[in-house]
CSV table of C-alpha atoms in Angstrom, one decimal:
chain,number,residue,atom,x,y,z
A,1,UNK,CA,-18.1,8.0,69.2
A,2,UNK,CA,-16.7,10.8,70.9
A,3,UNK,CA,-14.2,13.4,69.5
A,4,UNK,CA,-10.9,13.4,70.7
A,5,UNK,CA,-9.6,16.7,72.5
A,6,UNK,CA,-8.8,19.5,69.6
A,7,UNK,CA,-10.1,17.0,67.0
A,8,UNK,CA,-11.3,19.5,64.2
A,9,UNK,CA,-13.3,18.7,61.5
A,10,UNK,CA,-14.4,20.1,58.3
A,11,UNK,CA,-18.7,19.5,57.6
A,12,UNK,CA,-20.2,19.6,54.4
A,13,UNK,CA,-23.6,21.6,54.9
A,14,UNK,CA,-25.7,22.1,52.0
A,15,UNK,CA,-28.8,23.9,54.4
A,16,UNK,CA,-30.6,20.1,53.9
A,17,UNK,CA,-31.3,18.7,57.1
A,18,UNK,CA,-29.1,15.8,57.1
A,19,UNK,CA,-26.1,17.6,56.8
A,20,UNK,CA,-27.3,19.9,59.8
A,21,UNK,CA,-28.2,17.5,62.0
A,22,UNK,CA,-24.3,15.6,61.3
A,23,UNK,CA,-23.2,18.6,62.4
A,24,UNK,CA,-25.1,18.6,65.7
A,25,UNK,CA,-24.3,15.5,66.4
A,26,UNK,CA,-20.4,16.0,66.1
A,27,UNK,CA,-20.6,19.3,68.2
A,28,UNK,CA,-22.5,17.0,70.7
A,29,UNK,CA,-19.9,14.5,70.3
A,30,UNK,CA,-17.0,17.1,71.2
A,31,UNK,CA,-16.0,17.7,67.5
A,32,UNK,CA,-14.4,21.1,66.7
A,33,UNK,CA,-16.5,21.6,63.5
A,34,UNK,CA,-16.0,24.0,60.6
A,35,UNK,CA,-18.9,24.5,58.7
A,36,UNK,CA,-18.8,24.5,55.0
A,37,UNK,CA,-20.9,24.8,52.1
A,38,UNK,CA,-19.8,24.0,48.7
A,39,UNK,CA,-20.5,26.7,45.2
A,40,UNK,CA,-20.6,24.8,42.7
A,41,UNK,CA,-23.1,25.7,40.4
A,42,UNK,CA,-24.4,28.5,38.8
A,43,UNK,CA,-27.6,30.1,37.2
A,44,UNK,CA,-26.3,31.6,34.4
A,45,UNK,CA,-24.4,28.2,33.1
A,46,UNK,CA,-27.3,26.5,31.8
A,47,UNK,CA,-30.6,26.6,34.3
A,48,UNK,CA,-33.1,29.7,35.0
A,49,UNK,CA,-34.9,27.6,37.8
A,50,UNK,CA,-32.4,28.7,40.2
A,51,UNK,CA,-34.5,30.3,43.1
A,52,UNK,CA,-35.8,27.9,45.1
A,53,UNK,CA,-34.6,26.4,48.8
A,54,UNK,CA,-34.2,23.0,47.4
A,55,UNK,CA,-31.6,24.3,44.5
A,56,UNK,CA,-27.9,23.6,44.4
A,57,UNK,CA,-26.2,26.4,45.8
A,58,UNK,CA,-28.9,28.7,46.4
A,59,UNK,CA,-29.1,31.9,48.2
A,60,UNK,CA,-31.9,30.5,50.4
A,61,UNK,CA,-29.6,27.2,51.4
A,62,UNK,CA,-26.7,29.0,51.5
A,63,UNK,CA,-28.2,31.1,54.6
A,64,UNK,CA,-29.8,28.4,56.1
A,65,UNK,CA,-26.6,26.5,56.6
A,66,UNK,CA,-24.6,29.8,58.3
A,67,UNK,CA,-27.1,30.2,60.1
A,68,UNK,CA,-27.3,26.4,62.1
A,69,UNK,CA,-23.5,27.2,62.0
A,70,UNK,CA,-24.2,30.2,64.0
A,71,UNK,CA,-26.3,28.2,66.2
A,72,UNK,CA,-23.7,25.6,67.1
A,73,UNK,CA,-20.6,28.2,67.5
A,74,UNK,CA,-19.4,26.9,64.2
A,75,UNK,CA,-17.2,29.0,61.6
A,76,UNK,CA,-18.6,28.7,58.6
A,77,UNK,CA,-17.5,29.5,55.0
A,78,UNK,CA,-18.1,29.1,51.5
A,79,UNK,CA,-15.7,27.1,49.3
A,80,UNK,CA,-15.9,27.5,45.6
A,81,UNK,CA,-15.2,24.6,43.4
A,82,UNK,CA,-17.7,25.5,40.4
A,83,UNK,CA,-14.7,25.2,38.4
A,84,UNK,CA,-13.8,21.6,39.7
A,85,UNK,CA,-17.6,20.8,39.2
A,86,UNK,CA,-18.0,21.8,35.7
A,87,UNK,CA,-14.6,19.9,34.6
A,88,UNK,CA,-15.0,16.9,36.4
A,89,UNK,CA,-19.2,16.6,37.0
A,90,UNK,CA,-21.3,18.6,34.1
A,91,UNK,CA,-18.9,17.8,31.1
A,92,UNK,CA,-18.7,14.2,31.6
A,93,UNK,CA,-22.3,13.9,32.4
A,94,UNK,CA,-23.0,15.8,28.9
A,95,UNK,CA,-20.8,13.5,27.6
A,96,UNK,CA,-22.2,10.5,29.0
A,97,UNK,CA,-25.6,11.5,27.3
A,98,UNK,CA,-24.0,12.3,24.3
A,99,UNK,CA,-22.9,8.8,23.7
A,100,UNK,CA,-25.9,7.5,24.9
A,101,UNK,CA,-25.2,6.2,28.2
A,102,UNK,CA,-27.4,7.2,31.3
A,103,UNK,CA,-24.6,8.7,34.1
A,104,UNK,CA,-25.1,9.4,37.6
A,105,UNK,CA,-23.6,12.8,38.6
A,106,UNK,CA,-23.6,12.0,42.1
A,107,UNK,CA,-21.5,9.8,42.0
A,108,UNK,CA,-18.5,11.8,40.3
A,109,UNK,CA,-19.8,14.9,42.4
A,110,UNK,CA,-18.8,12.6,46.0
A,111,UNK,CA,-15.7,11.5,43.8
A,112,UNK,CA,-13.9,14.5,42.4
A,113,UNK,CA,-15.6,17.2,44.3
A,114,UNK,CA,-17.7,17.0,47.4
A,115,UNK,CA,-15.0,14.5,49.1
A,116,UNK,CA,-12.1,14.5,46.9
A,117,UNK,CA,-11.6,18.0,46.9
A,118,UNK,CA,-12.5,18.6,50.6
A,119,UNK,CA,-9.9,16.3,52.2
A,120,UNK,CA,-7.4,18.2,50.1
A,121,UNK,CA,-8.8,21.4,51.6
A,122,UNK,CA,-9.2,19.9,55.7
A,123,UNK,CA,-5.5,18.4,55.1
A,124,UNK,CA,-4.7,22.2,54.3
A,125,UNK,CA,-6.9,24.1,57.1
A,126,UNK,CA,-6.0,21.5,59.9
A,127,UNK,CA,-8.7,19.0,59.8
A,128,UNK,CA,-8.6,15.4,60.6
A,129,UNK,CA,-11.4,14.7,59.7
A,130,UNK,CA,-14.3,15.6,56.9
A,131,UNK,CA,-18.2,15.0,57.9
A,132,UNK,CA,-21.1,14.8,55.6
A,133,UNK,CA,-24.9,13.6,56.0
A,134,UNK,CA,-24.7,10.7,54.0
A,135,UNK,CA,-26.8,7.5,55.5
A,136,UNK,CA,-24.2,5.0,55.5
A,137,UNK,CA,-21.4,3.9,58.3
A,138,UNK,CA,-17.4,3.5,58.5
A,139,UNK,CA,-16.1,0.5,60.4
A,140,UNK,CA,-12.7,-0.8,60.6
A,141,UNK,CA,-12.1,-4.8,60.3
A,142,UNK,CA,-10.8,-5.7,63.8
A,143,UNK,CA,-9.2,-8.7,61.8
A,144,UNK,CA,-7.2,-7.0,58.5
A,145,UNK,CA,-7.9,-3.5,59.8
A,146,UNK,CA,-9.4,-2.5,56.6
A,147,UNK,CA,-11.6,0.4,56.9
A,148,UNK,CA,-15.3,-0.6,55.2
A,149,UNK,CA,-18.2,1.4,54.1
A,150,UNK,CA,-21.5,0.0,55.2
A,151,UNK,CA,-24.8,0.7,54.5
A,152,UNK,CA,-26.9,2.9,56.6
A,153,UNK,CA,-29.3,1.0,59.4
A,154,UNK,CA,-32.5,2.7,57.4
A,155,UNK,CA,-32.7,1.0,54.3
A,156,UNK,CA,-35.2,3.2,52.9
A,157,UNK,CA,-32.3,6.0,53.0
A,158,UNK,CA,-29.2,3.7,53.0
A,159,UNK,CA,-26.6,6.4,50.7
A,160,UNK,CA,-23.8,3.5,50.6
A,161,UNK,CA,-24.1,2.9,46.9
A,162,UNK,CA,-23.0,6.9,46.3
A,163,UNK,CA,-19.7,6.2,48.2
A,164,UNK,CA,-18.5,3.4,46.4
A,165,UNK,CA,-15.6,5.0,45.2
A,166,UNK,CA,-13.8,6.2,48.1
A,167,UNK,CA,-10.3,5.1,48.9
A,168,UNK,CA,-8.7,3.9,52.3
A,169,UNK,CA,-7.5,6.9,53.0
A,170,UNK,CA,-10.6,8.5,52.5
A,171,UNK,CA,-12.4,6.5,55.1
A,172,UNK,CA,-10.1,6.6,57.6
A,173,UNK,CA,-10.9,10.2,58.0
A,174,UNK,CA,-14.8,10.3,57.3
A,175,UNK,CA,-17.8,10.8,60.0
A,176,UNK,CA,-21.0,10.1,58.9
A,177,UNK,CA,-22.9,10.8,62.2
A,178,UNK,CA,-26.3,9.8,60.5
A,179,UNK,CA,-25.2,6.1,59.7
A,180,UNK,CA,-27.2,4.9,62.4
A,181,UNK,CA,-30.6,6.8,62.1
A,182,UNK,CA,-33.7,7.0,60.4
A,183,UNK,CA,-34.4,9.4,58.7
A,184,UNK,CA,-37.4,10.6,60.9
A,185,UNK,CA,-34.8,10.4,63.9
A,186,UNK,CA,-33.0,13.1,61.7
A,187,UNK,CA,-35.8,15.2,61.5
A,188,UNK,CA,-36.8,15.1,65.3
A,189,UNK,CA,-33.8,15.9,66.4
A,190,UNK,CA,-33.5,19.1,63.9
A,191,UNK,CA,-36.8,19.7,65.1
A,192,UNK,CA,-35.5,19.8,68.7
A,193,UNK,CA,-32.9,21.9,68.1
A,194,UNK,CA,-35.0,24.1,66.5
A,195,UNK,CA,-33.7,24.2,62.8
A,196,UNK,CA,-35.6,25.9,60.5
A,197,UNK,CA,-35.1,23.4,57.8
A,198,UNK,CA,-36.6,20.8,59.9
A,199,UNK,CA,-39.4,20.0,57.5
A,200,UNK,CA,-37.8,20.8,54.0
A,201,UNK,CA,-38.5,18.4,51.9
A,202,UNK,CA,-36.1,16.7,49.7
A,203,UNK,CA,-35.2,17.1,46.1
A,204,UNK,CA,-35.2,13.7,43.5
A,205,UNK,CA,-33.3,15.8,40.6
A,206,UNK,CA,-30.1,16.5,39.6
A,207,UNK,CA,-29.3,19.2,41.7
A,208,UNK,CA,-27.4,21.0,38.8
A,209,UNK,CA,-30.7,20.4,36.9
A,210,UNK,CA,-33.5,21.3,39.4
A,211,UNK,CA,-36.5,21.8,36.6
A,212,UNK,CA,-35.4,17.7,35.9
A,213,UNK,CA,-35.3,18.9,32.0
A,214,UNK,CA,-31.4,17.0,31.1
A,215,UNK,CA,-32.0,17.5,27.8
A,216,UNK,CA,-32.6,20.8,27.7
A,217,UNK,CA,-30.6,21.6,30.1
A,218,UNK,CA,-27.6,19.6,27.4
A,219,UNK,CA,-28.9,22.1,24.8
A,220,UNK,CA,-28.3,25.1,26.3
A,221,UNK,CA,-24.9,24.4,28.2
A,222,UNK,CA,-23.7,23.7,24.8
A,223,UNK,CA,-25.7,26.0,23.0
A,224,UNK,CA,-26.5,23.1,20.1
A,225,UNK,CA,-29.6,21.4,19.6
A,226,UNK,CA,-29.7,17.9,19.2
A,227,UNK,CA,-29.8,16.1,16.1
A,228,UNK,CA,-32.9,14.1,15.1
A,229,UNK,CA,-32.7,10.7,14.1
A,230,UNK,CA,-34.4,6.8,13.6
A,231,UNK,CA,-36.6,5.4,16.1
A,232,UNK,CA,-35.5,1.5,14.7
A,233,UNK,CA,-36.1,-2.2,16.2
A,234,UNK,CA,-34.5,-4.7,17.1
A,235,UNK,CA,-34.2,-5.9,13.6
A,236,UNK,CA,-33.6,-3.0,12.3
A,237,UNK,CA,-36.8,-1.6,11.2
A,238,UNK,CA,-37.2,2.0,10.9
A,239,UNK,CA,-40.3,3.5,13.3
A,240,UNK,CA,-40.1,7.0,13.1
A,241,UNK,CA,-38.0,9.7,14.0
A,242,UNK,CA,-36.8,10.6,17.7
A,243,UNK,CA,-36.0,14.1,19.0
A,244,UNK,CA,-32.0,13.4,19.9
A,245,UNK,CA,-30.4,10.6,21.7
A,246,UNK,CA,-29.8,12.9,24.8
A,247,UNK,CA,-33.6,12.8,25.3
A,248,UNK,CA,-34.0,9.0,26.1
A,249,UNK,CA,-33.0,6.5,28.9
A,250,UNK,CA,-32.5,2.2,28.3
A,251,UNK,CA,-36.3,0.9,29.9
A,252,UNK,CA,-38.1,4.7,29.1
A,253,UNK,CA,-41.7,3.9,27.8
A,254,UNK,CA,-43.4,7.2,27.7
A,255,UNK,CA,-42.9,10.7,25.6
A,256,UNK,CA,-41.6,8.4,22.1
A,257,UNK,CA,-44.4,10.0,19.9
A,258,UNK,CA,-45.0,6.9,18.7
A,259,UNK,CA,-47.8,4.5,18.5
A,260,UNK,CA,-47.6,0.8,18.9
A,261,UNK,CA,-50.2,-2.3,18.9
A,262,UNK,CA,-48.2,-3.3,21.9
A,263,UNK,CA,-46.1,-1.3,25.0
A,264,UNK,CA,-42.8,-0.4,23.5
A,265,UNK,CA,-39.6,0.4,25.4
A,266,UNK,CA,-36.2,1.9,24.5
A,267,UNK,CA,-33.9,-1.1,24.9
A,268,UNK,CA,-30.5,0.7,23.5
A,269,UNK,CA,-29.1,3.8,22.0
A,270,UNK,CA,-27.2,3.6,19.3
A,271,UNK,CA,-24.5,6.8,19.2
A,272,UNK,CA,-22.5,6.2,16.2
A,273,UNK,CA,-25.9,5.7,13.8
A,274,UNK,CA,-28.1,7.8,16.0
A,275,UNK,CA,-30.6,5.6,16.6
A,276,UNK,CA,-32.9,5.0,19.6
A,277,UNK,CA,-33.5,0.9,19.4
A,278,UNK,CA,-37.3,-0.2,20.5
A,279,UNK,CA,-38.3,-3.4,21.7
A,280,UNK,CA,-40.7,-5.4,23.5
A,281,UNK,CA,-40.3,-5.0,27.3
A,282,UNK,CA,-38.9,-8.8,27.2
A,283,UNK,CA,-36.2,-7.7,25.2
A,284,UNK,CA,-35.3,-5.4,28.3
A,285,UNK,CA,-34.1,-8.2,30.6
A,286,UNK,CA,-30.1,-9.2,30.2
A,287,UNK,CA,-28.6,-11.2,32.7
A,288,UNK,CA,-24.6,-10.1,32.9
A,289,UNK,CA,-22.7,-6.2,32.4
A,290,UNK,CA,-19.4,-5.1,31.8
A,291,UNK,CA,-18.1,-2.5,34.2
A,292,UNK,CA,-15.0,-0.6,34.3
A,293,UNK,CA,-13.5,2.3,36.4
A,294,UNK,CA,-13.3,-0.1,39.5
A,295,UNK,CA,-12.6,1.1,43.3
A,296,UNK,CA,-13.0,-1.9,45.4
A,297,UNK,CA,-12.6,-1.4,49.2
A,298,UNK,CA,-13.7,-4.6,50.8
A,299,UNK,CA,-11.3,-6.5,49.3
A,300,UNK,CA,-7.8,-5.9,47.0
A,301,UNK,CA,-9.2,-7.1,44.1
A,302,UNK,CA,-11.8,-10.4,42.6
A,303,UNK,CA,-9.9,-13.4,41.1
A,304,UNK,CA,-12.0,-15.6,41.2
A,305,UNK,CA,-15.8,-15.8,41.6
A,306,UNK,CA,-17.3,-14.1,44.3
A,307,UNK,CA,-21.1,-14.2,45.4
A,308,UNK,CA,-22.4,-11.4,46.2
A,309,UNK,CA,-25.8,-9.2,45.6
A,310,UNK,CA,-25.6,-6.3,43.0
A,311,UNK,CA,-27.3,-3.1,42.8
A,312,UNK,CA,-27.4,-1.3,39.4
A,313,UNK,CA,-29.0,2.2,40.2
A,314,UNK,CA,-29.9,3.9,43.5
A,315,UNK,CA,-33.5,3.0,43.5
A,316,UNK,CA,-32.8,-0.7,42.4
A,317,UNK,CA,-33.1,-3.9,45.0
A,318,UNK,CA,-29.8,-5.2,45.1
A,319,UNK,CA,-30.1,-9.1,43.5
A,320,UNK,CA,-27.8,-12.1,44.0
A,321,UNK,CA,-24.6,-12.5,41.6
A,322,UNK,CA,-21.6,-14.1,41.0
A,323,UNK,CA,-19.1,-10.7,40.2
A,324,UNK,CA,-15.3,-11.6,38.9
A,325,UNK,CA,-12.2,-9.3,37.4
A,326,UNK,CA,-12.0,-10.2,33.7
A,327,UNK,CA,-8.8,-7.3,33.9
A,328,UNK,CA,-7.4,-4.7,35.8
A,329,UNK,CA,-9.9,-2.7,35.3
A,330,UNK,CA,-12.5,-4.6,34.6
A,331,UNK,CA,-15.2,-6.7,36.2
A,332,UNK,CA,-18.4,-9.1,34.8
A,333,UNK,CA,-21.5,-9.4,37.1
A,334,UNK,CA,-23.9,-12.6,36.2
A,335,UNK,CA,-27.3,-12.5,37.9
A,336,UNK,CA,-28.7,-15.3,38.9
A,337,UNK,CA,-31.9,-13.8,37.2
A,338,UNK,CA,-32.2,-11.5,34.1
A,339,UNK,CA,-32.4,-7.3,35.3
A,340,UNK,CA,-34.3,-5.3,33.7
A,341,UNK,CA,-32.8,-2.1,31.8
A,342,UNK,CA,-29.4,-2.8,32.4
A,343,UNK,CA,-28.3,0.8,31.9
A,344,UNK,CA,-24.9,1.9,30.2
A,345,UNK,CA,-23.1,4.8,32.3
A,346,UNK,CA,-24.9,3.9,35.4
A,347,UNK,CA,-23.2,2.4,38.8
A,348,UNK,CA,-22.9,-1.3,39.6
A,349,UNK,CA,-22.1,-1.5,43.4
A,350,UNK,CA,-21.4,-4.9,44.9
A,351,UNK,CA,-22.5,-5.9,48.5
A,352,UNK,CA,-21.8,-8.8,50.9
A,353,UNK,CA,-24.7,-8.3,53.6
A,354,UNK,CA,-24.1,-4.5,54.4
A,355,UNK,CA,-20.8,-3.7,53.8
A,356,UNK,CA,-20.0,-2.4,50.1
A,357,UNK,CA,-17.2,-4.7,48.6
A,358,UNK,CA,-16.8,-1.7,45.7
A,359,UNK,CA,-18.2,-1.1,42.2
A,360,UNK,CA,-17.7,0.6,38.8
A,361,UNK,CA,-19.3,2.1,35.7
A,362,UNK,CA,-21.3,0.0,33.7
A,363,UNK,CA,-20.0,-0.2,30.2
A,364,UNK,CA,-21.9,-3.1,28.3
């Protein structure tokens, strides 16, 4: 791909090196770029751990990023949507936990913020198009002309099930000059280019939660402690006493402070009673969810049954299913074999070989 002559477009740098090399591949390319890098969190709302390279925002990734700009002749500024981040990413992940569901903040972060916000701003500043370092491709159907999101060649870093929920629109005008590489690839061309985040290793946490600690992290945003409850079984039986609802995950084994004959699991949370429900790990597996908040891209919408393989968190192996709309909003997955910790709040994403037919919120 090639840019076309005057073709300016706006790149998401967050100092990582994915986003660094995208953007050396579109200057290569003949992109105008614009380098940007996104504020949206900060220290004093809720996290002390706030010094390191790897943290959201930080002084140390903020200078990396101007300064590959600087290398590639790119303007570069900061944009800050910490405002737009706290309304439409912390609060509803708080939210999530606080009525027991598990939520994915990256998801609504690439939703509201990180994409939906920047195409408002390139449509202001001039830009076609908006870049970022996801793994995962763009291709338009030469039949329907469709535009479909597809998963990324290296399926250890395939990012396809973050982007579930953008629109038409949205992907006419995205690049994502990493859709085709490996992630080693990525790092030997920053290497090459002599970027000094070449080696940086990655972060697995919540980048608004870099000591991994949600709980405490929920306690202090909203300066409350959580409120003790029942540890109870599936029948109903009373255990013990848990440290808050906000403090455990559907399928989480260890740090209960409990002791059993047998392995137990947490197999629901309960908001309205304040229970955390044990079981068995059997009791884990379910073989259908609910999900609302649909965006489906592949296709206009699911009448009737559709086969197709279903992934229910990042790290999951998609599985074969049969997916159908029960509503406007609404869509049942059946697995052709039970899951295990089906998780409320999390993302079901629906696939037909690599391209991303869409997904939503799981809900039950």
């Amino acid at each position: 791909m090639s840019g076309e002559s005057g073709s300016r477009v706006l790149v998401a740098m967050s100092g990582g090196v994915d986003s660094s090399v995208a953007a050396l591949l579109l200057k290569r390319q003949g992109y105008e770029g614009i380098g940007v890098l996104l504020k949206l969190f900060s220290p004093e709302e809720g996290t002390e751990d706030f010094r390191g390279e790897r943290a959201c925002c930080s002084l140390e990734s903020a200078e990396t990023a101007r300064g590959v700009a600087m290398g590639l002749d790119m303007p570069f500024y900061v944009f800050n949507f910490s405002e737009d981040f706290r309304r439409d990413v912390i609060e509803p992940f708080i939210r999530a936990y606080q009525e027991g569901g598990t939520p994915n903040p990256c998801i609504s972060c690439n939703r509201h913020v990180k994409l939906g916000k920047l195409f408002r701003r390139a449509a202001e500043i001039g830009c076609s198009h908006v870049a970022t370092g996801h793994y995962a491709r763009v291709e338009r159907d030469p039949g329907g002309g469709r535009w479909l999101l597809m998963k990324g060649l290296d399926e250890d870093k395939d990012q396809s099930y973050f982007l579930y929920n953008l629109t038409q629109d949205q992907l006419s005008r995205l690049l994502l000059p990493l859709g085709g590489l490996t992630k080693a690839q990525a790092r030997r061309l920053a290497e090459e280019a002599g970027f000094t985040n070449a080696g940086r290793r990655e972060s697995q946490d919540i980048c608004f939660v870099p000591d991994g600690d949600y709980a405490g992290f929920i306690e202090r945003y909203t300066d409350t402690p959580a409120r003790p409850g029942d540890f109870v079984g599936t029948s109903g039986q009373v255990y013990g006493r848990h440290r808050g609802i906000i403090r455990y995950t559907v399928g989480q084994r260890k740090g209960l402070g409990l002791s059993f004959p047998q392995p137990m699991y947490v197999c629901g949370i309960d908001p309205e009673k304040n229970q955390v429900v044990l079981g068995e790990e059997g009791e884990l597996f379910s073989d259908r969810l609910t999900a609302r908040d649909l965006n489906l891209i592949a296709v206009d919408g699911i009448p009737k049954p559709m086969r197709v393989t279903a992934k229910i968190r990042y790290r999951h192996r998609e599985q074969p299913a049969t997916a159908v709309q029960t509503g406007p909003d609404e869509l049942e997955v059946r697995f052709d074999k039970p899951q295990r910790a089906v998780t409320r709040g999390q993302a079901v994403v629906l696939y037909d070989g690599d391209t991303v037919i869409g997904g939503g919120t799981i809900c039950k």
